[in-house]
Short mmCIF file of C-alpha atoms in Angstrom, two decimals:
data_model
loop_
_atom_site.label_atom_id
_atom_site.label_comp_id
_atom_site.label_asym_id
_atom_site.label_seq_id
_atom_site.Cartn_x
_atom_site.Cartn_y
_atom_site.Cartn_z
CA MET A 1 1.02 -64.51 6.86
CA ALA A 2 2.36 -66.31 3.82
CA GLY A 3 5.94 -67.39 4.27
CA GLY A 4 5.81 -66.05 7.80
CA VAL A 5 6.22 -67.70 11.15
CA LYS A 6 4.02 -68.95 13.92
CA ASN A 7 4.24 -68.37 17.64
CA LEU A 8 6.22 -70.84 19.65
CA ASP A 9 3.87 -73.57 20.84
CA LEU A 10 3.84 -73.57 24.63
CA ASP A 11 2.96 -77.27 24.56
CA GLU A 12 6.19 -78.01 22.69
CA MET A 13 8.54 -76.31 25.10
CA LEU A 14 9.13 -75.78 28.78
CA SER A 15 8.71 -72.47 30.53
CA ASN A 16 11.18 -71.48 33.21
CA ARG A 17 8.56 -72.06 35.91
CA ASP A 18 8.14 -75.68 34.70
CA VAL A 19 11.81 -76.52 35.13
CA GLN A 20 12.35 -74.65 38.38
CA PRO A 21 12.26 -77.06 41.35
CA THR A 22 9.47 -75.98 43.70
CA ASP A 23 11.26 -77.30 46.78
CA SER A 24 14.28 -75.02 46.32
CA PRO A 25 14.92 -73.19 49.64
CA ILE A 26 16.20 -70.11 47.82
CA ALA A 27 13.23 -70.01 45.46
CA GLU A 28 10.75 -70.51 48.30
CA ALA A 29 12.31 -67.70 50.34
CA ASP A 30 12.35 -65.52 47.25
CA ARG A 31 8.64 -66.03 46.57
CA ALA A 32 7.83 -65.15 50.17
CA HIS A 33 9.63 -61.81 50.33
CA GLN A 34 11.24 -60.50 47.12
CA TRP A 35 9.75 -58.06 44.60
CA HIS A 36 11.63 -58.33 41.31
CA PRO A 37 12.17 -55.64 38.65
CA TYR A 38 10.03 -55.47 35.50
CA THR A 39 8.03 -58.48 36.68
CA GLN A 40 4.33 -59.18 37.18
CA MET A 41 4.85 -61.22 40.32
CA LYS A 42 1.43 -62.89 40.22
CA ASP A 43 2.02 -64.95 37.10
CA PHE A 44 5.78 -65.25 36.77
CA GLY A 45 6.42 -68.42 38.75
CA SER A 46 9.87 -68.98 40.24
CA HIS A 47 13.04 -67.02 39.67
CA LEU A 48 16.14 -69.08 38.98
CA PRO A 49 18.53 -69.29 41.96
CA VAL A 50 22.14 -68.62 40.92
CA VAL A 51 24.78 -70.07 43.24
CA LYS A 52 27.93 -69.22 41.27
CA ALA A 53 29.01 -66.97 38.41
CA LYS A 54 32.33 -67.37 36.63
CA GLY A 55 33.50 -66.19 33.25
CA SER A 56 30.50 -66.14 30.93
CA LYS A 57 28.56 -68.74 32.89
CA LEU A 58 25.88 -68.67 35.56
CA TYR A 59 25.57 -71.81 37.69
CA LEU A 60 22.07 -72.56 38.98
CA GLU A 61 21.11 -74.26 42.21
CA ASP A 62 19.62 -77.22 40.33
CA GLY A 63 22.90 -77.92 38.53
CA ARG A 64 22.13 -76.29 35.21
CA VAL A 65 24.54 -73.82 33.63
CA LEU A 66 23.54 -70.77 31.55
CA ILE A 67 25.78 -68.80 29.23
CA ASP A 68 25.26 -65.13 30.07
CA ALA A 69 24.73 -63.85 26.53
CA ILE A 70 23.57 -60.38 27.65
CA SER A 71 26.21 -59.64 30.30
CA SER A 72 23.53 -59.64 33.01
CA TRP A 73 21.76 -56.55 31.64
CA TRP A 74 24.72 -55.26 29.66
CA VAL A 75 27.01 -54.66 32.64
CA ASN A 76 29.65 -57.39 32.69
CA LEU A 77 32.57 -56.70 30.37
CA TYR A 78 35.40 -58.93 31.59
CA GLY A 79 33.62 -62.05 32.80
CA HIS A 80 32.06 -62.89 36.13
CA GLY A 81 34.46 -63.37 39.02
CA ASN A 82 37.30 -61.59 37.23
CA GLU A 83 40.47 -62.16 39.25
CA HIS A 84 42.02 -58.76 38.53
CA ILE A 85 38.95 -56.92 39.82
CA LYS A 86 38.69 -59.30 42.79
CA LYS A 87 42.27 -58.56 43.88
CA ALA A 88 41.70 -54.82 43.50
CA LEU A 89 38.63 -55.00 45.75
CA ASN A 90 40.48 -57.01 48.38
CA ARG A 91 43.34 -54.51 48.46
CA GLN A 92 41.00 -51.55 48.71
CA PHE A 93 39.00 -53.13 51.53
CA GLU A 94 42.17 -53.24 53.61
CA SER A 95 42.50 -49.44 53.51
CA VAL A 96 39.19 -47.58 53.03
CA ASP A 97 35.91 -49.39 52.45
CA HIS A 98 33.72 -46.28 52.45
CA VAL A 99 33.79 -42.63 53.42
CA LEU A 100 31.41 -39.81 52.62
CA PHE A 101 32.45 -37.71 49.62
CA ALA A 102 31.31 -34.35 51.00
CA GLY A 103 34.27 -32.70 52.70
CA PHE A 104 36.49 -35.74 52.02
CA THR A 105 38.17 -37.37 49.05
CA HIS A 106 40.39 -40.38 48.41
CA ALA A 107 42.98 -41.70 45.99
CA PRO A 108 40.71 -44.19 44.16
CA ALA A 109 38.37 -41.38 43.04
CA THR A 110 41.24 -39.27 41.73
CA ARG A 111 42.73 -42.31 40.00
CA VAL A 112 39.45 -42.98 38.19
CA ALA A 113 39.63 -39.44 36.82
CA GLU A 114 43.27 -39.87 35.77
CA LEU A 115 42.54 -43.06 33.86
CA LEU A 116 39.15 -42.17 32.39
CA LEU A 117 39.34 -38.51 31.34
CA PRO A 118 41.92 -39.06 28.55
CA HIS A 119 39.49 -41.49 26.89
CA LEU A 120 36.38 -39.31 27.03
CA PRO A 121 35.25 -37.60 23.83
CA GLY A 122 35.11 -33.83 23.71
CA LYS A 123 36.39 -31.61 26.48
CA MET A 124 35.22 -33.51 29.54
CA ASN A 125 37.04 -32.40 32.66
CA ARG A 126 34.72 -33.02 35.63
CA LEU A 127 33.28 -36.19 37.15
CA PHE A 128 30.22 -36.41 39.38
CA PHE A 129 29.80 -39.82 41.01
CA SER A 130 26.45 -41.43 41.76
CA ASP A 131 24.99 -44.92 42.10
CA ASN A 132 23.73 -46.21 38.74
CA GLY A 133 22.66 -45.31 35.22
CA SER A 134 19.38 -43.70 36.24
CA THR A 135 21.05 -41.46 38.80
CA SER A 136 23.74 -40.47 36.31
CA VAL A 137 20.90 -39.26 34.08
CA GLU A 138 19.22 -37.43 36.97
CA VAL A 139 22.47 -35.58 37.63
CA ALA A 140 22.87 -34.74 33.94
CA MET A 141 19.35 -33.32 33.78
CA LYS A 142 19.99 -31.21 36.87
CA MET A 143 23.27 -29.95 35.43
CA ALA A 144 21.62 -28.79 32.23
CA LEU A 145 18.53 -27.25 33.81
CA GLN A 146 20.25 -25.59 36.76
CA TYR A 147 23.07 -24.22 34.62
CA PHE A 148 20.61 -21.96 32.80
CA TYR A 149 18.66 -21.24 35.99
CA ASN A 150 21.90 -20.03 37.57
CA GLN A 151 22.45 -17.74 34.58
CA GLY A 152 18.93 -16.34 34.83
CA GLU A 153 18.04 -17.82 31.44
CA ASN A 154 14.58 -19.34 30.96
CA ARG A 155 15.36 -22.80 29.58
CA ARG A 156 13.10 -25.29 31.36
CA LEU A 157 12.63 -27.93 28.66
CA LEU A 158 14.58 -31.06 27.88
CA LEU A 159 14.66 -32.73 24.47
CA ALA A 160 14.75 -36.49 23.85
CA PHE A 161 14.09 -39.06 21.15
CA GLU A 162 10.79 -40.90 20.89
CA ASP A 163 10.94 -44.44 22.34
CA ALA A 164 14.05 -43.55 24.33
CA TYR A 165 14.94 -45.21 27.61
CA HIS A 166 17.16 -43.45 30.14
CA GLY A 167 16.22 -45.07 33.45
CA ASP A 168 13.45 -45.47 35.99
CA THR A 169 13.89 -42.66 38.52
CA PHE A 170 11.48 -39.77 38.00
CA GLY A 171 13.65 -37.47 35.94
CA ALA A 172 15.05 -40.31 33.87
CA MET A 173 11.52 -41.66 33.31
CA ALA A 174 10.48 -38.27 31.97
CA THR A 175 13.07 -38.46 29.21
CA GLY A 176 11.99 -41.99 28.29
CA GLY A 177 9.41 -42.56 25.61
CA LEU A 178 8.38 -46.15 26.31
CA GLY A 179 4.95 -46.09 27.95
CA VAL A 180 5.36 -49.47 29.62
CA PHE A 181 7.82 -47.80 31.99
CA ASN A 182 6.16 -44.47 32.71
CA ASN A 183 2.44 -44.42 31.81
CA ALA A 184 1.36 -44.50 35.46
CA PHE A 185 3.28 -41.28 36.12
CA SER A 186 2.82 -39.40 32.84
CA ASP A 187 1.07 -36.40 34.42
CA MET A 188 3.71 -36.01 37.14
CA LEU A 189 6.95 -35.86 35.15
CA PRO A 190 9.27 -32.96 34.22
CA LYS A 191 8.71 -31.28 30.85
CA VAL A 192 10.30 -33.12 27.94
CA VAL A 193 9.69 -32.63 24.22
CA ARG A 194 10.44 -35.41 21.74
CA ILE A 195 11.58 -35.91 18.19
CA PRO A 196 11.49 -39.11 16.10
CA VAL A 197 14.62 -41.18 15.71
CA PRO A 198 16.03 -40.74 12.19
CA SER A 199 14.93 -43.69 10.10
CA ALA A 200 16.60 -45.55 7.28
CA ASN A 201 14.46 -43.48 4.91
CA GLY A 202 16.10 -40.25 5.94
CA LEU A 203 16.39 -37.42 8.37
CA ASP A 204 13.73 -35.03 7.08
CA ALA A 205 10.96 -35.95 9.52
CA THR A 206 13.30 -35.62 12.49
CA LEU A 207 14.64 -32.22 11.44
CA GLU A 208 11.14 -30.98 10.64
CA ALA A 209 9.95 -31.96 14.13
CA LEU A 210 13.06 -30.41 15.66
CA HIS A 211 12.61 -27.04 13.97
CA ALA A 212 8.96 -26.93 15.04
CA LEU A 213 9.96 -26.89 18.72
CA PRO A 214 10.74 -23.86 20.90
CA LEU A 215 14.45 -24.68 20.89
CA HIS A 216 15.34 -21.44 22.70
CA GLU A 217 13.63 -22.97 25.76
CA VAL A 218 15.58 -26.26 25.63
CA ALA A 219 18.32 -26.72 28.24
CA GLY A 220 19.62 -30.06 27.00
CA PHE A 221 19.14 -32.86 24.50
CA ILE A 222 19.63 -36.36 25.91
CA TYR A 223 20.22 -39.21 23.50
CA GLU A 224 21.54 -42.75 23.27
CA PRO A 225 24.31 -42.47 20.68
CA LEU A 226 23.84 -44.75 17.65
CA VAL A 227 21.66 -47.40 19.35
CA GLN A 228 18.45 -47.16 21.36
CA GLY A 229 18.78 -50.16 23.64
CA ALA A 230 15.50 -50.85 25.42
CA ALA A 231 13.50 -49.65 22.39
CA GLY A 232 14.58 -52.84 20.63
CA MET A 233 18.20 -52.20 19.68
CA VAL A 234 17.22 -49.53 17.16
CA PHE A 235 20.24 -48.38 15.13
CA TYR A 236 20.69 -45.03 13.44
CA GLU A 237 23.51 -43.40 11.53
CA ALA A 238 26.29 -41.26 12.98
CA ASN A 239 25.96 -38.72 10.15
CA ASP A 240 22.26 -38.24 10.89
CA LEU A 241 22.90 -37.84 14.60
CA ASP A 242 25.64 -35.31 13.86
CA LYS A 243 23.17 -33.11 11.97
CA ILE A 244 20.72 -33.24 14.87
CA LEU A 245 23.43 -32.52 17.44
CA ASN A 246 24.77 -29.62 15.42
CA THR A 247 21.30 -28.08 15.14
CA VAL A 248 20.69 -28.36 18.89
CA LYS A 249 24.19 -27.19 19.78
CA ASN A 250 23.74 -24.03 17.73
CA THR A 251 20.77 -23.06 19.91
CA GLY A 252 23.00 -22.99 23.00
CA ALA A 253 21.54 -26.11 24.61
CA PHE A 254 23.76 -28.79 26.09
CA LEU A 255 24.22 -32.22 24.51
CA ILE A 256 23.82 -35.12 26.95
CA ALA A 257 25.11 -38.48 25.70
CA ASP A 258 23.64 -41.40 27.62
CA GLU A 259 26.44 -43.95 27.20
CA VAL A 260 25.27 -46.18 30.04
CA MET A 261 24.89 -49.07 27.59
CA THR A 262 27.05 -47.97 24.67
CA GLY A 263 30.13 -46.98 26.68
CA PHE A 264 33.30 -48.96 27.35
CA GLY A 265 33.74 -50.58 23.97
CA ARG A 266 30.34 -52.04 23.20
CA LEU A 267 29.98 -50.31 19.81
CA GLU A 268 33.45 -50.57 18.24
CA THR A 269 35.03 -47.48 19.85
CA MET A 270 35.47 -47.07 23.60
CA PHE A 271 32.59 -44.58 23.56
CA ALA A 272 29.99 -44.36 20.82
CA SER A 273 30.25 -40.56 20.89
CA GLU A 274 33.72 -40.87 19.36
CA GLN A 275 32.01 -41.82 16.10
CA MET A 276 30.34 -38.41 15.77
CA GLU A 277 32.03 -35.14 14.91
CA VAL A 278 29.84 -33.18 17.34
CA ARG A 279 30.82 -34.12 20.88
CA PRO A 280 28.65 -34.03 24.02
CA ASP A 281 28.86 -31.51 26.85
CA ILE A 282 27.68 -34.04 29.43
CA MET A 283 27.94 -37.84 29.48
CA CYS A 284 26.18 -40.50 31.56
CA LEU A 285 28.15 -43.65 32.40
CA SER A 286 27.45 -46.77 34.45
CA LYS A 287 27.04 -50.53 33.74
CA GLY A 288 30.52 -51.42 32.42
CA LEU A 289 32.16 -48.67 34.48
CA THR A 290 33.13 -51.13 37.23
CA GLY A 291 33.39 -54.07 34.86
CA GLY A 292 29.83 -54.90 35.89
CA VAL A 293 30.84 -55.86 39.43
CA LEU A 294 29.56 -53.04 41.65
CA PRO A 295 26.88 -50.37 41.17
CA MET A 296 28.29 -46.97 40.26
CA GLY A 297 27.29 -44.07 38.05
CA LEU A 298 29.28 -41.19 36.62
CA THR A 299 28.11 -37.97 35.05
CA THR A 300 30.96 -36.24 33.25
CA ALA A 301 30.91 -32.60 32.19
CA THR A 302 32.98 -29.99 30.44
CA GLU A 303 34.56 -27.14 32.34
CA GLU A 304 31.97 -24.82 30.78
CA VAL A 305 29.17 -26.72 32.50
CA PHE A 306 31.08 -26.81 35.79
CA LYS A 307 31.70 -23.06 35.76
CA GLY A 308 27.96 -22.44 35.64
CA PHE A 309 27.85 -23.66 39.26
CA TYR A 310 31.16 -22.17 40.47
CA SER A 311 30.06 -19.09 42.37
CA ASP A 312 30.26 -17.09 45.58
CA ASP A 313 26.54 -17.80 45.85
CA ARG A 314 26.15 -21.15 47.62
CA SER A 315 22.63 -21.55 46.29
CA LYS A 316 24.15 -22.01 42.83
CA ALA A 317 25.95 -25.21 43.89
CA LEU A 318 24.79 -28.54 42.50
CA MET A 319 22.83 -29.70 45.54
CA HIS A 320 22.84 -33.38 44.76
CA GLY A 321 24.49 -36.35 46.42
CA HIS A 322 24.23 -39.98 47.46
CA SER A 323 25.30 -41.83 50.58
CA PHE A 324 27.64 -43.99 48.52
CA THR A 325 28.94 -41.27 46.20
CA ALA A 326 32.41 -42.28 44.93
CA ASN A 327 32.47 -45.38 47.12
CA PRO A 328 36.16 -46.42 47.27
CA LEU A 329 35.39 -50.07 46.54
CA GLY A 330 33.40 -49.09 43.47
CA CYS A 331 36.25 -46.81 42.40
CA ALA A 332 38.73 -49.66 42.88
CA ALA A 333 36.60 -51.86 40.62
CA ALA A 334 36.44 -49.06 38.04
CA ILE A 335 40.22 -48.64 38.13
CA ALA A 336 40.71 -52.37 37.66
CA GLY A 337 38.21 -52.33 34.80
CA LEU A 338 40.03 -49.50 33.05
CA GLU A 339 43.30 -51.38 33.49
CA LEU A 340 41.72 -54.45 31.92
CA TRP A 341 40.42 -52.34 29.03
CA ALA A 342 44.01 -51.32 28.27
CA SER A 343 45.29 -54.90 28.24
CA PRO A 344 46.17 -56.53 24.88
CA ASP A 345 44.40 -59.76 25.90
CA ILE A 346 41.08 -58.00 26.45
CA GLN A 347 41.37 -56.08 23.20
CA ALA A 348 42.14 -59.31 21.34
CA SER A 349 39.10 -61.00 22.92
CA ARG A 350 36.91 -58.02 22.08
CA GLN A 351 38.09 -58.04 18.47
CA GLN A 352 37.37 -61.76 18.21
CA LEU A 353 33.88 -61.19 19.62
CA MET A 354 33.17 -58.43 17.09
CA THR A 355 34.30 -60.70 14.27
CA LEU A 356 32.13 -63.57 15.48
CA GLN A 357 29.09 -61.30 15.80
CA SER A 358 29.58 -59.98 12.26
CA GLU A 359 29.95 -63.48 10.83
CA ALA A 360 26.87 -64.69 12.69
CA ALA A 361 24.88 -61.73 11.37
CA LEU A 362 25.68 -62.68 7.77
CA GLU A 363 24.49 -66.23 8.37
CA LEU A 364 21.39 -65.51 10.46
CA GLU A 365 20.00 -62.87 8.12
CA GLN A 366 19.46 -65.67 5.58
CA HIS A 367 17.11 -67.55 7.90
CA PRO A 368 13.47 -67.51 6.72
CA ALA A 369 12.22 -66.66 10.21
CA VAL A 370 14.34 -63.50 10.34
CA ASP A 371 13.06 -60.12 9.25
CA SER A 372 16.30 -58.18 9.71
CA VAL A 373 19.70 -58.39 11.37
CA ARG A 374 22.03 -55.62 12.46
CA VAL A 375 25.40 -55.66 14.13
CA LYS A 376 27.70 -53.03 15.52
CA GLY A 377 30.77 -53.84 17.55
CA THR A 378 29.92 -56.47 20.13
CA LEU A 379 26.14 -56.08 19.71
CA LEU A 380 24.10 -58.36 17.44
CA ALA A 381 20.32 -57.82 17.10
CA ILE A 382 17.82 -59.96 15.21
CA ASN A 383 14.22 -59.03 14.38
CA ILE A 384 11.98 -62.08 14.05
CA LYS A 385 9.13 -62.12 11.56
CA THR A 386 5.97 -62.51 13.59
CA ASN A 387 2.24 -62.20 13.23
CA SER A 388 1.83 -61.86 16.98
CA ASP A 389 2.21 -58.82 19.19
CA SER A 390 5.76 -57.76 19.77
CA GLU A 391 5.32 -55.94 23.07
CA HIS A 392 8.35 -55.81 25.31
CA TYR A 393 6.67 -58.03 27.87
CA GLY A 394 4.12 -59.80 25.68
CA ALA A 395 3.46 -63.53 25.40
CA PHE A 396 5.69 -64.04 22.36
CA ARG A 397 8.66 -62.50 24.14
CA ASP A 398 8.01 -64.67 27.20
CA GLN A 399 7.99 -67.80 25.06
CA LEU A 400 11.30 -66.85 23.48
CA TYR A 401 12.82 -66.15 26.88
CA ALA A 402 11.66 -69.52 28.20
CA TYR A 403 13.05 -71.33 25.16
CA PHE A 404 16.51 -69.83 25.57
CA THR A 405 16.61 -70.32 29.33
CA ASN A 406 15.65 -73.96 28.99
CA HIS A 407 18.37 -74.46 26.40
CA GLY A 408 21.17 -73.09 28.57
CA VAL A 409 21.45 -69.49 27.35
CA LEU A 410 20.44 -66.28 29.10
CA LEU A 411 18.80 -64.08 26.48
CA ARG A 412 16.07 -61.54 27.28
CA PRO A 413 14.34 -60.61 24.00
CA LEU A 414 12.85 -57.15 23.57
CA GLY A 415 9.51 -58.03 22.01
CA ASN A 416 10.41 -59.87 18.80
CA VAL A 417 14.04 -58.70 18.95
CA ILE A 418 16.69 -61.21 20.01
CA TYR A 419 20.04 -59.66 20.83
CA THR A 420 23.39 -60.84 22.14
CA LEU A 421 25.72 -58.55 24.07
CA PRO A 422 28.03 -60.92 25.97
CA PRO A 423 31.15 -60.26 28.04
CA PHE A 424 34.24 -59.55 25.95
CA THR A 425 35.85 -62.68 27.37
CA THR A 426 33.18 -65.06 26.04
CA SER A 427 34.97 -67.85 24.17
CA GLU A 428 34.48 -68.77 20.54
CA SER A 429 32.93 -72.11 21.52
CA GLU A 430 30.50 -70.38 23.88
CA MET A 431 29.49 -67.93 21.17
CA LYS A 432 28.94 -70.74 18.68
CA HIS A 433 26.73 -72.48 21.22
CA ILE A 434 24.69 -69.27 21.62
CA TYR A 435 24.26 -69.05 17.84
CA ASP A 436 23.26 -72.73 17.67
CA ILE A 437 20.52 -72.17 20.25
CA ILE A 438 19.27 -69.05 18.45
CA ARG A 439 19.25 -70.98 15.18
CA GLY A 440 17.34 -73.81 16.82
CA CYS A 441 14.75 -71.37 18.11
CA LEU A 442 14.35 -69.83 14.67
CA ASP A 443 13.92 -73.28 13.15
CA THR A 444 10.96 -73.97 15.45
CA LEU A 445 9.28 -70.83 14.14
CA ILE A 446 9.22 -71.84 10.48
CA GLU A 447 5.82 -72.88 9.22
CA ALA A 448 5.54 -76.44 8.05
#
């Protein structure tokens, strides 16, 4: 394409399997027994052994250091090895490490509620703990569907956006629209109807599709507020989402905000749902909930949702649970994370990061290899011009990933989309290094 870009030349750059030492004991043991996520194990090569993580840096067994520019899948908010969270975990371990949450409770769980509920948008008043983002979505789906079942109302459909991603367990997969994650199970999933994400050209197509659906059969609408993450960091406007939410809300269905990625300050406000006038009935939280240190999920709900299960009939209870529901150590990490969120130092660091991302966006959008740039809060996303496929796990993406890894930065492009979503505590010099590496990658793409 004239004025376009070429693929990275594999002969001009290393892949991560080329630089990984084959005699590494960790890598050898890994190849013998581990099965990694989202990975075709036959052709991947070696995974990189990490021996230490501190601040924004990952230290590899072979001595190299990577800047974690994506917060290890969007989870780490306050830097690896955060001392405040570490001390909280040590204190909690001295009292209660774990206890089942059926028939028992503990102070850390109640403290999470005390600290978190005042920040939640809308009228959230109930917390249901689980293990991760996918399970928080499973619980949300069950809440919406069973609520109407308990009332004797025939609402057995869920509504979602096209190209959405909400997790990899069966219910969460059903609400996702990316075939790479769920094609093998498409005939086995719960019933979900979809509408297009509102585009920059307007909302008409989305509203037309919405009104064509049997909305009286919809129990809940699940959505990623303002940004679809795994779809390629697709942005859409708060005003457009408000109109969709208002339409769905008026049918009596519940609104389910999946804030697994967007929550805890990633998109300017503490929760992206604060930027809409129409607030959710149910929210899904994870990732940054514990500062990215321990796995934990939360599904929050209004009292209206809760009362749909509050009955003399035990069969109307929410019959869902996990062995590690409300694990006290996870709760202690969440408490410490919420304390860090309230600290002036963290807010100053977060503000600096947002400023740096905005400034970088203005510069990078001028690069001839760049098709478009968008930024919101601490998230910066860059679409590269390309005449190759832009599949999530295609060859072009793999070449980009290898380039960044071999230049000391952890970035996992989504097709032809490069994005940075680092810990709030990432320093200005570290961010400038990330931008330098991105710029260097873009330079290699320009046609001679």
